[in-house]
JSON list of C-alpha atoms in Angstrom, two decimals:
[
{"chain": "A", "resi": 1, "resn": "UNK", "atom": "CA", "xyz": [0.00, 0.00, 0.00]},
{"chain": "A", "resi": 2, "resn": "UNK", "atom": "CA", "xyz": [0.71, 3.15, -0.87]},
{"chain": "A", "resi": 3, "resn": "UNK", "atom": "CA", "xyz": [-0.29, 6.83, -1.37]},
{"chain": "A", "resi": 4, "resn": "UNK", "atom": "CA", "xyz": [-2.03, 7.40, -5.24]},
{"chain": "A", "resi": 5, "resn": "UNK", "atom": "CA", "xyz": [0.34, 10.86, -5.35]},
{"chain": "A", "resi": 6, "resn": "UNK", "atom": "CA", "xyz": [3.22, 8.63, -5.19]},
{"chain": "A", "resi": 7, "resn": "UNK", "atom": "CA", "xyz": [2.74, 6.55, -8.10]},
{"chain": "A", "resi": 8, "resn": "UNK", "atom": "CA", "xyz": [1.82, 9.31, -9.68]},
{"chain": "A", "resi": 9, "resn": "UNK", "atom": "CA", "xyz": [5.17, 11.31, -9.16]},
{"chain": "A", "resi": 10, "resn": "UNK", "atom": "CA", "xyz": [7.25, 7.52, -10.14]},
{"chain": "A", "resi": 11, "resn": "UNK", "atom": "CA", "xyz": [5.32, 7.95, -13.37]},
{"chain": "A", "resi": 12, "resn": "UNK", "atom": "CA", "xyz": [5.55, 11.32, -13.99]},
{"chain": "A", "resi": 13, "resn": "UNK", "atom": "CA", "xyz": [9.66, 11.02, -13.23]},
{"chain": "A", "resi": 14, "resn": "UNK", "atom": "CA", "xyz": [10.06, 8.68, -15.89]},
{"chain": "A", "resi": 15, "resn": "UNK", "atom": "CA", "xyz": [10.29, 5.44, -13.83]},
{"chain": "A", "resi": 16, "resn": "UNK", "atom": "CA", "xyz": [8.13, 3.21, -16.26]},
{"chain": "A", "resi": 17, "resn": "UNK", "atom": "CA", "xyz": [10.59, 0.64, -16.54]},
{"chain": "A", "resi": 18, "resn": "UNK", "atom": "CA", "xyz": [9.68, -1.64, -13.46]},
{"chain": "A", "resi": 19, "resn": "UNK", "atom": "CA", "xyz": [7.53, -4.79, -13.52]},
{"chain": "A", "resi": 20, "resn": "UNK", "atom": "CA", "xyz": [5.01, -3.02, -10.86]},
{"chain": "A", "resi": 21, "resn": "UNK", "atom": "CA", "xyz": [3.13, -0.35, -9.71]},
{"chain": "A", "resi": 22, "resn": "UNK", "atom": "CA", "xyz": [4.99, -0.87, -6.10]},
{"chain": "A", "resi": 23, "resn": "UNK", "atom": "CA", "xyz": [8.67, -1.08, -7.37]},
{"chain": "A", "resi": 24, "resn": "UNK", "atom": "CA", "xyz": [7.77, 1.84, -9.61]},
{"chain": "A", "resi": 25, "resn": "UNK", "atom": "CA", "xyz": [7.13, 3.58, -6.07]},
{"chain": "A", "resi": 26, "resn": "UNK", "atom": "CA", "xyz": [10.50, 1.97, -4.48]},
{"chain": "A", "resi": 27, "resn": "UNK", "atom": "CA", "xyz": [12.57, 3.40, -7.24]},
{"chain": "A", "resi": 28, "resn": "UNK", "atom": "CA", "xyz": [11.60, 7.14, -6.43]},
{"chain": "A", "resi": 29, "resn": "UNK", "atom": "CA", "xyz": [12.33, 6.10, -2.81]},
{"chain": "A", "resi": 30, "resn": "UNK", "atom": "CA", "xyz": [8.78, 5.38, -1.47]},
{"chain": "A", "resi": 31, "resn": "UNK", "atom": "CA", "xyz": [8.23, 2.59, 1.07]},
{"chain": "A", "resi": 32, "resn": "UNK", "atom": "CA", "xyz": [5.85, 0.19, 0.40]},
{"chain": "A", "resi": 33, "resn": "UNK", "atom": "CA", "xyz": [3.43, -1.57, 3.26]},
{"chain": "A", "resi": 34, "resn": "UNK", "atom": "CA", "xyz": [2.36, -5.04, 2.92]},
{"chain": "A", "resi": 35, "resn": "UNK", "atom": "CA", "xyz": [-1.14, -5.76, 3.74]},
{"chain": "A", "resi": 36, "resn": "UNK", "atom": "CA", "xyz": [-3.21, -8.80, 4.70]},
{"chain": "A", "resi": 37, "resn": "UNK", "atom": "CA", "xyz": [-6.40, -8.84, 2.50]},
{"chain": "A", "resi": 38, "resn": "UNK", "atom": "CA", "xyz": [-7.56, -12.30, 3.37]},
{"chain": "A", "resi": 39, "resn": "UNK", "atom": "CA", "xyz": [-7.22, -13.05, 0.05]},
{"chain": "A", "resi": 40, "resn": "UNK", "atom": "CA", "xyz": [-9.94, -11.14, -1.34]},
{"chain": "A", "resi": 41, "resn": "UNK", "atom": "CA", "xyz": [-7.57, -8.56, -3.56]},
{"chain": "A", "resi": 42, "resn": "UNK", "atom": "CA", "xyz": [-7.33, -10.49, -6.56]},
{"chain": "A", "resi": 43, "resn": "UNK", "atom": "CA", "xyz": [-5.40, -9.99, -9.78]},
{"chain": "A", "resi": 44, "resn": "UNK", "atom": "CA", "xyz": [-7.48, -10.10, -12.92]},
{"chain": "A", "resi": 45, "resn": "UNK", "atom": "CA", "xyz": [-5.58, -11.41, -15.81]},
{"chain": "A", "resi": 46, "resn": "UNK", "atom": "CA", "xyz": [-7.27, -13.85, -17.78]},
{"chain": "A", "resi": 47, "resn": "UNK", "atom": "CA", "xyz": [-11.26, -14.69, -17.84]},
{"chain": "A", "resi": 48, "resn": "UNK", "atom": "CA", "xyz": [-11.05, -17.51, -15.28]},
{"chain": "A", "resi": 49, "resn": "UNK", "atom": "CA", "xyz": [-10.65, -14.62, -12.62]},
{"chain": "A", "resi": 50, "resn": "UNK", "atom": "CA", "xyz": [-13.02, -12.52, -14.00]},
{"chain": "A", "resi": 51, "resn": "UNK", "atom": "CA", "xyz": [-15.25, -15.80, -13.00]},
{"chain": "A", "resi": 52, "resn": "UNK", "atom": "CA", "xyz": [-13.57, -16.19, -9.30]},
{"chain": "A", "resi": 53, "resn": "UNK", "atom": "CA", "xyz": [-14.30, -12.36, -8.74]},
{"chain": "A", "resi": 54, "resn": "UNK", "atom": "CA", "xyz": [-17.92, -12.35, -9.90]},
{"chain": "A", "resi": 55, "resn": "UNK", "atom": "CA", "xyz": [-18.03, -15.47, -7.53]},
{"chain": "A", "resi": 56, "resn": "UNK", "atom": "CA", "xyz": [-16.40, -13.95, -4.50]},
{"chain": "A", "resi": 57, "resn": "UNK", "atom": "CA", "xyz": [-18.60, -10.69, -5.38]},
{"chain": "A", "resi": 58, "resn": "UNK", "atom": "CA", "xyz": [-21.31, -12.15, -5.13]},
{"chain": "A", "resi": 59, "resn": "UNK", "atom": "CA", "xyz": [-20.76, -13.46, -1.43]},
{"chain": "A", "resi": 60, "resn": "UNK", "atom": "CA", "xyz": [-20.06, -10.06, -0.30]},
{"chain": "A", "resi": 61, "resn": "UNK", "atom": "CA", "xyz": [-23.48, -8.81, -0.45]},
{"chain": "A", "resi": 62, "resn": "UNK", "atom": "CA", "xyz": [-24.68, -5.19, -0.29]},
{"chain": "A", "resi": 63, "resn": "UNK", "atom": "CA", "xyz": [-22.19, -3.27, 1.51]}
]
């Protein structure tokens, strides 16, 4: 986790050349903080998770 103003200064300084959004961040100097999600942050890269996360939706009712 990290602040949305950082990632925008990494990206604005030219720093595109990382394989993430958080080591983007670490090469302007930001420190990132791990977070336990429970496992409900998922990444959504192919259509089987598009399936798990209407699924896991779905459980979550109407917040």
């Amino acid at each position: 986790m990290f602040p949305a103003m950082m990632l925008r200064t990494a990206y604005s300084k030219g720093y595109a050349v990382t394989t993430d959004d958080a080591s983007l961040v670490e090469a302007v100097g930001g420190r990132i903080q791990m977070l336990d999600d429970g496992g409900m942050n998922i990444k959504i890269t192919r259509p089987a998770d598009l399936v798990l996360a209407e699924a896991l939706l779905s459980t979550r009712g109407s917040d």
